Short mmCIF file of C-alpha atoms in Angstrom, two decimals:
data_model
loop_
_atom_site.label_atom_id
_atom_site.label_comp_id
_atom_site.label_asym_id
_atom_site.label_seq_id
_atom_site.Cartn_x
_atom_site.Cartn_y
_atom_site.Cartn_z
CA MET A 109 102.99 75.25 134.24
CA GLY A 110 102.94 75.49 131.13
CA TYR A 111 106.78 75.19 130.23
CA SER A 112 107.48 72.21 131.85
CA GLN A 113 104.52 70.65 131.04
CA ASP A 114 105.96 71.51 127.22
CA ALA A 115 109.00 69.79 127.88
CA THR A 116 107.43 66.96 129.05
CA ALA A 117 105.69 66.06 126.11
CA ARG A 118 108.62 66.81 123.41
CA ARG A 119 110.71 64.74 125.28
CA SER A 120 108.05 61.54 125.07
CA GLY A 121 107.38 61.59 121.06
CA MET A 122 103.66 61.88 121.10
CA ASP A 123 101.78 59.46 119.02
CA MET A 124 98.72 61.44 118.63
CA THR A 125 96.54 58.29 117.92
CA ASP A 126 96.84 57.43 121.58
CA SER A 127 94.60 59.14 124.55
CA SER A 128 96.65 60.24 127.59
CA SER A 129 99.35 61.35 124.69
CA ILE A 130 96.56 64.12 123.63
CA VAL A 131 95.28 64.87 127.38
CA ALA A 132 98.86 65.52 127.91
CA VAL A 133 99.81 67.70 125.00
CA TRP A 134 96.37 68.98 125.45
CA ARG A 135 96.50 70.63 128.72
CA ALA A 136 100.22 72.02 128.30
CA VAL A 137 98.57 74.07 125.22
CA ARG A 138 95.84 74.62 127.33
CA ALA A 139 97.79 76.46 130.14
CA ARG A 140 100.31 79.06 127.71
CA LEU A 141 96.45 79.41 126.14
CA ARG A 142 95.37 80.40 129.74
CA GLU A 143 98.40 82.45 130.64
CA GLU A 144 97.88 84.29 126.80
CA CYS A 145 94.26 84.96 127.30
CA GLY A 146 93.85 85.98 131.09
CA ASP A 147 91.86 84.40 133.52
CA LEU A 148 88.56 85.68 132.48
CA VAL A 149 88.73 84.62 129.02
CA TYR A 150 90.34 81.46 129.95
CA ALA A 151 87.12 80.34 132.70
CA ALA A 152 84.35 81.36 129.77
CA GLU A 153 85.48 80.40 126.69
CA ILE A 154 88.87 77.58 127.23
CA ALA A 155 88.16 75.56 130.31
CA ARG A 156 84.81 73.66 129.26
CA LEU A 157 86.21 72.40 126.40
CA ARG A 158 87.24 68.70 126.27
CA VAL A 159 90.03 67.15 123.15
CA GLU A 160 89.25 63.81 121.82
CA PRO A 161 90.52 61.62 119.17
CA ASP A 162 88.30 60.77 115.77
CA SER A 163 88.41 57.61 113.84
CA ALA A 164 90.36 59.69 110.79
CA GLY A 165 93.22 59.84 113.28
CA ARG A 166 92.96 63.99 113.62
CA VAL A 167 92.16 65.97 116.90
CA CYS A 168 88.52 67.60 117.79
CA VAL A 169 88.92 70.08 120.47
CA ILE A 170 84.97 70.57 121.09
CA CYS A 171 82.80 73.14 121.92
CA PRO A 172 79.23 72.74 123.88
CA ASN A 173 77.85 74.97 121.69
CA GLU A 174 78.25 76.98 117.72
CA PHE A 175 78.03 80.28 119.84
CA GLY A 176 81.03 78.33 121.48
CA ARG A 177 83.28 76.65 118.62
CA ALA A 178 82.39 80.53 116.47
CA TRP A 179 84.50 81.79 119.46
CA VAL A 180 87.20 79.51 119.08
CA GLU A 181 87.95 78.99 115.86
CA ASP A 182 87.64 82.72 115.03
CA ASN A 183 89.76 84.23 118.13
CA VAL A 184 92.17 81.58 119.67
CA GLY A 185 92.03 79.38 116.42
CA VAL A 186 95.76 79.31 114.88
CA ARG A 187 97.56 79.93 117.82
CA LEU A 188 95.73 76.71 119.42
CA ARG A 189 97.30 75.15 116.52
CA ALA A 190 100.71 76.41 116.47
CA LEU A 191 101.15 75.76 120.30
CA TRP A 192 99.56 72.41 119.58
CA ALA A 193 102.65 71.48 117.07
CA ASN A 194 105.08 73.31 119.14
CA VAL A 195 104.39 71.13 122.34
CA ALA A 196 103.69 67.51 119.91
CA GLU A 197 106.03 68.01 117.87
CA GLN A 198 104.58 66.13 114.80
CA ALA A 199 101.67 67.16 112.82
CA CYS A 200 98.43 67.11 113.34
CA ASP A 201 95.07 67.92 111.63
CA ILE A 202 93.00 69.76 115.11
CA VAL A 203 89.07 70.47 114.04
CA ILE A 204 87.21 72.66 115.68
CA CYS A 205 83.34 71.30 116.77
CA THR A 206 81.16 71.24 118.67
CA GLU A 207 79.33 68.15 120.85
CA LYS A 208 76.61 68.21 118.29
CA THR A 209 78.53 67.88 115.18
CA LEU A 210 80.55 65.08 117.10
CA SER A 211 77.98 62.85 117.99
CA SER A 212 76.52 62.77 114.34
CA ALA A 213 79.85 62.51 112.63
CA LYS A 214 79.91 58.91 115.41
CA SER A 215 76.74 57.71 114.33
CA GLN A 216 77.08 58.37 110.32
CA SER A 217 79.94 56.89 110.47
CA THR A 218 79.02 53.73 112.62
CA SER A 219 76.28 53.52 110.06
CA VAL A 220 78.61 52.47 107.58
CA ALA A 221 80.57 50.63 109.22
CA ALA A 222 77.62 48.34 110.20
CA LEU A 223 76.73 47.96 106.64
CA ASN A 224 80.64 47.56 104.99
CA ALA A 225 80.45 44.86 107.61
CA GLY A 226 76.97 42.95 107.08
CA GLY A 227 75.12 44.85 110.63
CA VAL A 228 78.50 43.96 112.84
CA SER A 229 79.93 47.98 113.28
CA GLU A 230 83.39 47.94 113.29
CA THR A 231 83.59 51.42 114.47
CA ALA A 232 83.34 52.09 118.03
CA ALA A 233 82.16 55.47 119.47
CA LEU A 234 85.78 56.58 122.24
CA PRO A 235 84.51 57.42 125.34
CA PRO A 236 85.45 61.23 126.25
CA VAL A 237 88.93 61.95 126.45
CA GLU A 238 88.73 64.96 129.73
CA SER A 239 86.91 67.34 130.23
CA ALA A 240 86.78 70.74 131.96
CA GLU A 241 83.35 71.75 132.12
CA PRO A 242 83.69 71.76 135.75
CA GLU A 243 86.43 74.38 135.93
CA ALA A 244 83.82 76.79 133.92
CA LYS A 245 80.29 76.03 134.92
CA ARG A 246 78.31 77.23 138.46
CA GLU A 247 77.20 74.14 140.17
CA ALA A 248 73.91 73.39 139.16
CA ARG A 249 72.42 72.39 142.29
CA PHE A 250 72.13 75.80 142.45
CA THR A 251 68.63 76.25 140.00
CA PHE A 252 65.40 77.62 140.70
CA ASP A 253 63.49 74.19 142.16
CA THR A 254 65.99 74.47 145.17
CA PHE A 255 66.04 78.00 145.35
CA MET A 256 63.19 77.71 148.43
CA VAL A 257 61.17 80.86 148.16
CA GLY A 258 59.35 82.76 151.07
CA SER A 259 58.38 86.43 151.67
CA ALA A 260 62.30 87.45 152.18
CA ASN A 261 62.88 86.50 149.09
CA MET A 262 59.32 86.20 146.59
CA MET A 263 59.70 88.71 144.46
CA ALA A 264 63.42 88.08 143.30
CA ALA A 265 62.45 84.30 142.85
CA THR A 266 59.73 86.01 140.53
CA ALA A 267 61.91 88.27 138.98
CA ALA A 268 64.41 85.75 138.42
CA ARG A 269 62.05 83.52 136.60
CA ALA A 270 60.97 85.93 134.31
CA VAL A 271 63.89 86.56 133.25
CA ALA A 272 64.79 82.64 132.44
CA SER A 273 62.53 81.97 130.10
CA ALA A 274 62.03 85.56 128.07
CA ASP A 275 62.48 86.16 124.78
CA ALA A 276 63.57 89.39 125.41
CA PRO A 277 65.06 91.72 128.59
CA PRO A 278 61.24 92.07 130.57
CA PHE A 279 63.91 95.56 132.12
CA ASN A 280 66.96 95.68 132.31
CA PRO A 281 69.35 95.56 134.17
CA VAL A 282 68.64 93.42 136.67
CA PHE A 283 69.99 94.23 140.11
CA PHE A 284 69.52 92.07 143.30
CA HIS A 285 70.73 93.76 146.05
CA GLY A 286 71.09 92.61 149.82
CA ASP A 287 73.32 91.03 152.32
CA TYR A 288 75.44 88.22 152.15
CA GLY A 289 74.09 84.58 152.42
CA VAL A 290 70.63 85.56 151.34
CA GLY A 291 70.47 84.12 147.69
CA LYS A 292 71.75 86.43 145.24
CA SER A 293 74.17 84.33 143.73
CA HIS A 294 71.96 81.20 143.64
CA LEU A 295 70.06 83.48 142.40
CA LEU A 296 72.03 83.92 139.37
CA ALA A 297 73.31 80.81 138.67
CA ALA A 298 69.75 79.34 138.42
CA ILE A 299 68.44 82.30 135.87
CA ALA A 300 72.76 81.29 134.04
CA HIS A 301 71.51 77.38 134.30
CA SER A 302 67.90 78.23 133.77
CA SER A 303 68.56 79.50 130.52
CA THR A 304 71.31 77.53 129.13
CA LEU A 305 68.68 75.05 129.21
CA SER A 306 66.21 76.88 127.38
CA GLY A 307 66.59 75.51 123.54
CA LYS A 308 66.73 79.00 122.47
CA ARG A 309 70.13 79.31 121.63
CA LYS A 310 71.40 81.93 124.32
CA LYS A 311 74.73 82.66 125.03
CA VAL A 312 75.31 83.49 128.76
CA LEU A 313 78.15 84.29 130.82
CA TYR A 314 77.95 84.76 134.07
CA LEU A 315 80.97 86.07 135.80
CA THR A 316 81.76 87.75 139.45
CA ALA A 317 82.82 90.64 139.08
CA GLU A 318 86.28 89.79 140.95
CA GLU A 319 86.78 87.58 136.91
CA PHE A 320 85.40 90.93 134.97
CA LEU A 321 87.99 92.92 137.00
CA ASN A 322 90.79 90.76 135.88
CA GLY A 323 90.27 89.24 132.84
CA PHE A 324 89.52 93.74 132.17
CA GLN A 325 93.36 93.82 133.38
CA SER A 326 94.86 91.18 132.03
CA ALA A 327 93.12 92.23 128.82
CA LEU A 328 94.82 95.84 129.46
CA ARG A 329 98.88 94.41 130.65
CA ALA A 330 98.59 92.96 127.03
CA ARG A 331 97.83 95.67 125.41
CA ASP A 332 94.66 93.67 123.41
CA VAL A 333 91.29 94.52 125.21
CA GLN A 334 89.41 93.64 122.04
CA PRO A 335 88.86 89.69 122.86
CA PHE A 336 87.65 90.82 126.87
CA LYS A 337 85.19 93.34 124.92
CA ASP A 338 84.89 90.77 122.35
CA LEU A 339 84.24 87.76 124.84
CA VAL A 340 81.44 90.25 127.67
CA ARG A 341 79.60 91.47 125.12
CA ASP A 342 78.74 89.41 122.37
CA CYS A 343 76.42 86.87 124.63
CA ASP A 344 72.22 87.01 125.19
CA MET A 345 72.39 87.54 128.55
CA LEU A 346 75.44 88.59 131.21
CA LEU A 347 75.02 88.07 134.43
CA ILE A 348 77.97 89.38 136.81
CA ASP A 349 77.67 88.69 140.36
CA ASP A 350 79.33 90.83 143.89
CA VAL A 351 79.46 94.64 141.57
CA HIS A 352 80.23 96.60 144.45
CA PHE A 353 83.88 95.25 144.22
CA ILE A 354 84.09 96.65 140.76
CA CYS A 355 83.72 100.16 142.36
CA GLY A 356 86.76 102.36 143.39
CA LYS A 357 88.64 101.62 139.83
CA PRO A 358 87.56 104.29 136.84
CA ARG A 359 89.28 102.49 134.23
CA THR A 360 87.31 99.13 134.76
CA GLU A 361 83.98 101.25 136.08
CA ASP A 362 84.09 102.67 132.48
CA GLU A 363 84.96 99.58 130.98
CA PHE A 364 82.09 98.44 132.40
CA LEU A 365 79.78 100.63 132.11
CA GLN A 366 80.37 100.71 128.14
CA THR A 367 79.58 97.13 128.62
CA VAL A 368 76.94 97.52 130.24
CA THR A 369 75.37 100.44 128.01
CA ALA A 370 76.25 98.05 124.66
CA LEU A 371 74.03 95.24 125.83
CA ILE A 372 71.15 96.72 126.89
CA SER A 373 71.12 99.18 124.15
CA ALA A 374 71.48 95.80 121.95
CA GLU A 375 68.26 95.15 123.62
CA LYS A 376 70.70 92.01 125.75
CA GLN A 377 69.77 91.13 129.18
CA VAL A 378 72.40 92.22 131.87
CA VAL A 379 71.46 90.61 135.22
CA LEU A 380 73.77 91.81 138.16
CA ALA A 381 74.09 91.64 141.66
CA SER A 382 75.57 92.92 144.99
CA HIS A 383 75.71 93.91 148.84
CA CYS A 384 74.28 96.67 148.57
CA ALA A 385 70.98 98.34 146.02
CA PRO A 386 72.40 101.33 143.66
CA SER A 387 71.97 104.07 145.42
CA GLN A 388 74.75 103.05 147.41
CA LEU A 389 77.77 102.00 145.57
CA SER A 390 80.72 103.75 146.07
CA VAL A 391 81.16 104.69 141.53
CA SER A 392 83.54 106.89 140.60
CA ASP A 393 80.46 108.17 137.67
CA ASP A 394 77.14 108.49 137.91
CA ARG A 395 76.24 107.59 134.73
CA LEU A 396 77.11 103.85 135.81
CA ARG A 397 75.05 104.76 139.31
CA ASN A 398 71.72 106.09 137.01
CA ILE A 399 72.18 103.57 134.36
CA LEU A 400 72.12 100.49 137.51
CA ALA A 401 69.02 102.66 139.11
CA GLY A 402 67.16 102.67 136.11
CA GLY A 403 66.52 99.01 135.66
CA PHE A 404 64.66 96.57 138.29
CA ASN A 405 66.13 96.99 141.38
CA CYS A 406 65.23 94.46 144.02
CA PRO A 407 66.27 93.22 147.80
CA LEU A 408 66.36 90.37 149.18
CA GLN A 409 65.94 89.85 153.24
CA GLY A 410 67.17 87.40 155.33
CA PRO A 411 65.54 84.45 155.81
CA ASP A 412 62.46 83.79 158.25
CA LEU A 413 61.66 81.20 160.18
CA ASP A 414 59.41 79.64 157.49
CA LEU A 415 61.62 80.34 154.67
CA ARG A 416 65.16 78.97 157.31
CA ARG A 417 62.88 75.47 157.34
CA LYS A 418 62.03 75.33 153.90
CA ILE A 419 66.08 75.27 153.35
CA LEU A 420 66.71 73.07 155.41
CA ASP A 421 64.30 71.09 154.39
CA CYS A 422 65.70 71.52 151.65
CA LYS A 423 69.75 70.66 152.22
CA ILE A 424 68.92 68.12 154.24
CA ALA A 425 66.95 65.95 151.43
CA GLN A 426 70.45 66.89 149.59
CA ALA A 427 72.45 65.65 151.93
CA ARG A 428 70.80 62.56 151.53
CA ASN A 429 72.37 61.48 148.28
CA HIS A 430 76.03 60.94 149.82
CA CYS A 431 74.26 59.72 152.94
CA PRO A 432 71.20 57.67 152.62
CA ASP A 433 70.29 56.49 155.88
CA LEU A 434 70.86 60.22 157.24
CA GLU A 435 67.43 61.15 159.44
CA VAL A 436 66.85 64.37 160.82
CA PRO A 437 63.91 64.05 163.66
CA GLU A 438 61.09 67.48 162.91
CA THR A 439 61.45 68.87 166.07
CA VAL A 440 64.97 68.72 165.54
CA ARG A 441 64.79 70.73 162.72
CA ASP A 442 62.60 73.11 163.66
CA PHE A 443 65.59 73.84 166.44
CA LEU A 444 67.44 74.82 163.83
CA ALA A 445 65.93 77.03 161.42
CA ALA A 446 64.95 79.08 165.53
CA ARG A 447 68.54 78.46 166.40
CA VAL A 448 70.38 79.69 163.05
CA THR A 449 69.44 82.63 162.14
CA SER A 450 71.86 85.56 160.47
CA SER A 451 71.98 82.96 156.62
CA ALA A 452 70.96 80.76 154.88
CA ARG A 453 74.76 79.74 153.80
CA GLU A 454 75.32 79.79 157.82
CA LEU A 455 72.25 77.30 158.55
CA GLU A 456 74.27 75.12 155.76
CA GLY A 457 77.28 75.27 157.23
CA VAL A 458 75.77 74.51 160.66
CA LEU A 459 73.79 71.00 159.18
CA ASN A 460 77.06 70.02 157.38
CA ASN A 461 78.95 69.87 160.83
CA ILE A 462 75.92 68.44 162.50
CA ILE A 463 76.18 65.35 159.82
CA VAL A 464 79.37 64.77 160.05
CA ARG A 465 79.33 64.71 163.82
CA THR A 466 76.65 62.00 163.73
CA ALA A 467 76.28 60.38 160.52
CA TYR A 468 79.11 60.18 159.10
CA MET A 469 80.74 58.57 163.07
CA ASN A 470 77.14 56.12 163.05
CA ARG A 471 75.20 57.96 165.61
CA PRO A 472 71.33 59.48 166.14
CA VAL A 473 70.42 62.96 164.45
CA THR A 474 69.45 63.48 167.89
CA MET A 475 68.51 67.22 170.19
CA GLU A 476 71.33 65.70 172.43
CA THR A 477 74.15 65.95 170.05
CA VAL A 478 73.11 68.72 168.42
CA GLU A 479 73.45 71.23 170.92
CA GLU A 480 76.75 69.28 171.51
CA ALA A 481 77.87 70.77 168.22
CA LEU A 482 76.37 74.09 168.32
CA GLY A 483 77.78 74.48 172.07
CA GLU A 484 81.59 74.15 169.81
CA LEU A 485 80.33 76.77 167.41
CA PRO A 486 80.71 80.86 166.67
CA VAL A 487 76.44 80.32 165.21
CA LYS A 488 74.50 83.70 165.91
CA ALA A 489 71.05 83.20 167.66
CA GLU A 490 68.30 85.15 167.66
CA ARG A 491 66.13 86.77 170.50
CA ARG A 492 63.05 84.16 171.39
CA ILE A 493 59.36 85.74 169.45
CA THR A 494 56.02 84.93 171.42
CA VAL A 495 52.97 85.69 170.06
CA ASP A 496 52.06 87.62 172.97
CA ASP A 497 55.73 89.86 171.66
CA ILE A 498 54.27 90.30 168.43
CA GLN A 499 50.11 91.51 169.24
CA LYS A 500 51.49 93.82 171.24
CA THR A 501 54.22 95.19 168.99
CA VAL A 502 50.68 94.86 165.99
CA ALA A 503 48.65 96.54 168.00
CA SER A 504 50.52 99.17 168.87
CA TYR A 505 51.97 99.53 165.08
CA PHE A 506 48.63 100.21 163.81
CA SER A 507 47.43 102.11 167.35
CA ILE A 508 44.63 99.82 167.43
CA THR A 509 44.93 97.35 171.17
CA VAL A 510 46.06 93.88 171.44
CA ASP A 511 42.22 92.56 172.84
CA ASP A 512 41.22 93.98 169.43
CA LEU A 513 43.65 91.60 167.53
CA ILE A 514 41.65 88.36 169.57
CA SER A 515 38.28 90.29 169.87
CA LYS A 516 35.78 89.00 167.14
CA ARG A 517 35.77 92.25 165.73
CA ARG A 518 35.68 92.18 162.24
CA THR A 519 36.57 96.14 160.84
CA LYS A 520 39.40 96.50 158.43
CA ALA A 521 41.09 98.45 160.26
CA VAL A 522 41.84 95.33 162.36
CA VAL A 523 41.05 92.21 160.09
CA ARG A 524 44.25 93.31 157.96
CA PRO A 525 46.26 93.41 161.72
CA ARG A 526 45.35 90.23 162.71
CA HIS A 527 45.48 88.38 159.58
CA ILE A 528 49.66 90.20 159.86
CA ALA A 529 50.25 89.29 164.04
CA MET A 530 49.04 85.65 162.67
CA TYR A 531 51.22 85.72 159.64
CA LEU A 532 54.36 86.85 161.92
CA ALA A 533 53.22 84.10 164.42
CA LYS A 534 52.62 80.95 162.26
CA SER A 535 56.06 83.25 160.64
CA MET A 536 58.61 84.24 163.00
CA THR A 537 57.76 81.65 166.07
CA THR A 538 57.42 78.08 166.59
CA ARG A 539 53.69 77.69 167.39
CA SER A 540 51.74 75.39 166.01
CA LEU A 541 48.62 76.55 163.64
CA PRO A 542 46.14 75.92 166.85
CA ASP A 543 47.85 76.40 168.99
CA ILE A 544 48.16 80.07 167.75
CA GLY A 545 44.74 79.74 166.52
CA ARG A 546 43.63 79.51 170.27
CA ARG A 547 45.86 82.88 171.11
CA PHE A 548 43.60 84.57 168.86
CA GLY A 549 41.40 84.54 171.02
CA GLY A 550 39.94 80.78 170.52
CA ARG A 551 40.68 80.80 167.08
CA ASP A 552 40.45 77.67 164.71
CA HIS A 553 43.32 76.53 163.17
CA SER A 554 42.23 76.77 159.86
CA THR A 555 40.90 80.12 160.37
CA VAL A 556 45.37 80.84 161.07
CA ILE A 557 45.67 79.17 157.65
CA HIS A 558 43.54 81.80 155.43
CA ALA A 559 45.29 84.84 157.63
CA VAL A 560 49.00 83.38 156.61
CA ASN A 561 47.88 82.47 153.38
CA LYS A 562 46.48 85.77 152.28
CA ILE A 563 49.24 87.82 153.73
CA SER A 564 51.56 85.37 151.92
CA GLU A 565 50.26 85.97 148.49
CA SER A 566 49.34 89.52 148.58
CA LEU A 567 53.22 90.48 149.80
CA THR A 568 54.34 90.78 146.19
CA SER A 569 51.80 92.83 145.09
CA ASP A 570 51.39 95.82 147.67
CA ALA A 571 54.48 97.13 148.05
CA VAL A 572 52.40 98.82 151.70
CA LEU A 573 51.57 95.66 153.28
CA ALA A 574 55.21 94.46 151.56
CA GLU A 575 57.27 98.12 153.60
CA ASP A 576 54.50 97.03 157.09
CA VAL A 577 55.16 93.57 157.42
CA GLU A 578 58.99 94.54 157.37
CA ALA A 579 59.47 97.15 159.38
CA LEU A 580 57.02 95.18 162.33
CA ARG A 581 59.54 91.74 161.70
CA ARG A 582 62.93 94.83 162.51
CA ARG A 583 61.22 96.22 165.44
CA LEU A 584 60.69 92.50 166.82
CA ARG A 585 64.47 91.24 166.12
CA GLY A 586 64.66 94.54 167.52
#
C-alpha cells in the first residue's frame, strides 16, 4: 500500500504548501512507518498523529501531548523525515510539536499580524488537515458515566474509579475477570479515559492482548525489540484486555512478565482483564500467575434484572442521539430486561435490532413489534423466577420457614434473610414494590425499599453477605 502511494506522490510533483498534497504524502509516510514499526507501535503512537502546514511553509507533525512528542522525536523522528523527503521529493522542514504549542504559536502569529495591520488580522488559522485519532482512541462512550452499576459490578466499579483518580497505584496489578459481556472492557476504557482527562499528565497505554502479542512478534521479526519495550514500559498506566490470549506463548509470556514486573517496581499502575481469574490462567511460568494473583483480583458477575434495566435505559438514551424520536414504553423495557439475560452486549444488540425494525421504519415500539423481532433473534431466555420461588429458596438456604419470612418476627436470624429475599424479589422479578410488600406479610412498600437499600449498601463491604446473595442467585437460576 505504502509503495503505490509513494509512486503516486512522486508523480504528482507535490507542492508542500498545499493541504491536499500534505495529506497524500502523510498517508504514504504513515503506511511505511506502520510496516516498519508494527501494528502495536503504530496504533499506540503514530496513528493518532496529524499533520498541518504552518505560515512559514513548514509541515507540523502534531502530537496530542509532550509525552507523545518526545517519543516520536526520539524513536521515529529521523526516519519520518527521511521517508517524507523520499515520498515528496522536495525539501521541507518537518516540525514535531504538540497541540498546545501549535495553538500557542497560532495565537501569537495572529496577534502580531493584527498589530501590523492596525487591528485587522491577516493570518487565518488553517483547519486541521487530517486526524487519525479515532484509530487509536478507545470509544469515548465507554466512560464511567455510561457504566451502569449494580450488585454484580459495584466492587469493580468502585475499584476502577479509585485507580483512575489515584496519584500512585492503590493496589497493583488490578485484575478484573468475568465472563464475556459483563463490562470488563468498558471498565478498562473508562479508567483510561478518566486518567487521560485527569490533568495529572499521565501517560496511559491501553492495549488488547492481541495488540501486545502482535507488537512483540513484529519486534522479534525485525530483530529489534527495544522500541517495543520502550513503548509498553514508558507509561504511567498500562491497561491490557483479554490477557488470557497471551498464555501458552512462552516468549510473549516472558516479555509480559518482565513488563508487568518492571512497571510495578517503578510504581506504575497495571490494570488487566481476562475471562478467568489468575489461578485459572494456563501460564507456563508460575511467577506470572503469582504476580497477577498478588494484586487486587475483582470478579464481575452477569447483570441481574435491576442492572439490565439500568443498562437498557442508558442504551436507549444513547440511541436518541441518532434517533431523537425514539420512544420505548416502560412495559417494553421491563420485558426486554427480563427476557434478554446473558450479557449487556446481547441486550444492546437486541435493542439495536428493535430500533432498526421500528423507529427506522416509522413503526412504534410496541410489545407486538418487539416480540416479532425477538422471534427472529437467537436470544437466551432466563427461567421465570417468582417471589414464591425466592421465598422458598431463601428459607431453605437459611434453615428457616417461609412463614418465618412473612411473619412479624424481628430476630436477627429472620430479619437478614427477609431483607435478602426482598432484595432478590426486587432485582430478579418484575413485581412492583407494593406487590412485594404484600407478599411479605402485607408490609408497606417503604419497608421493601429499606430492605433493598440496606442489602445493596452492604454488598461491597460484607463479603459473607455477597457470597450468600450470589449463591442464592445461582440456586434460583438453576
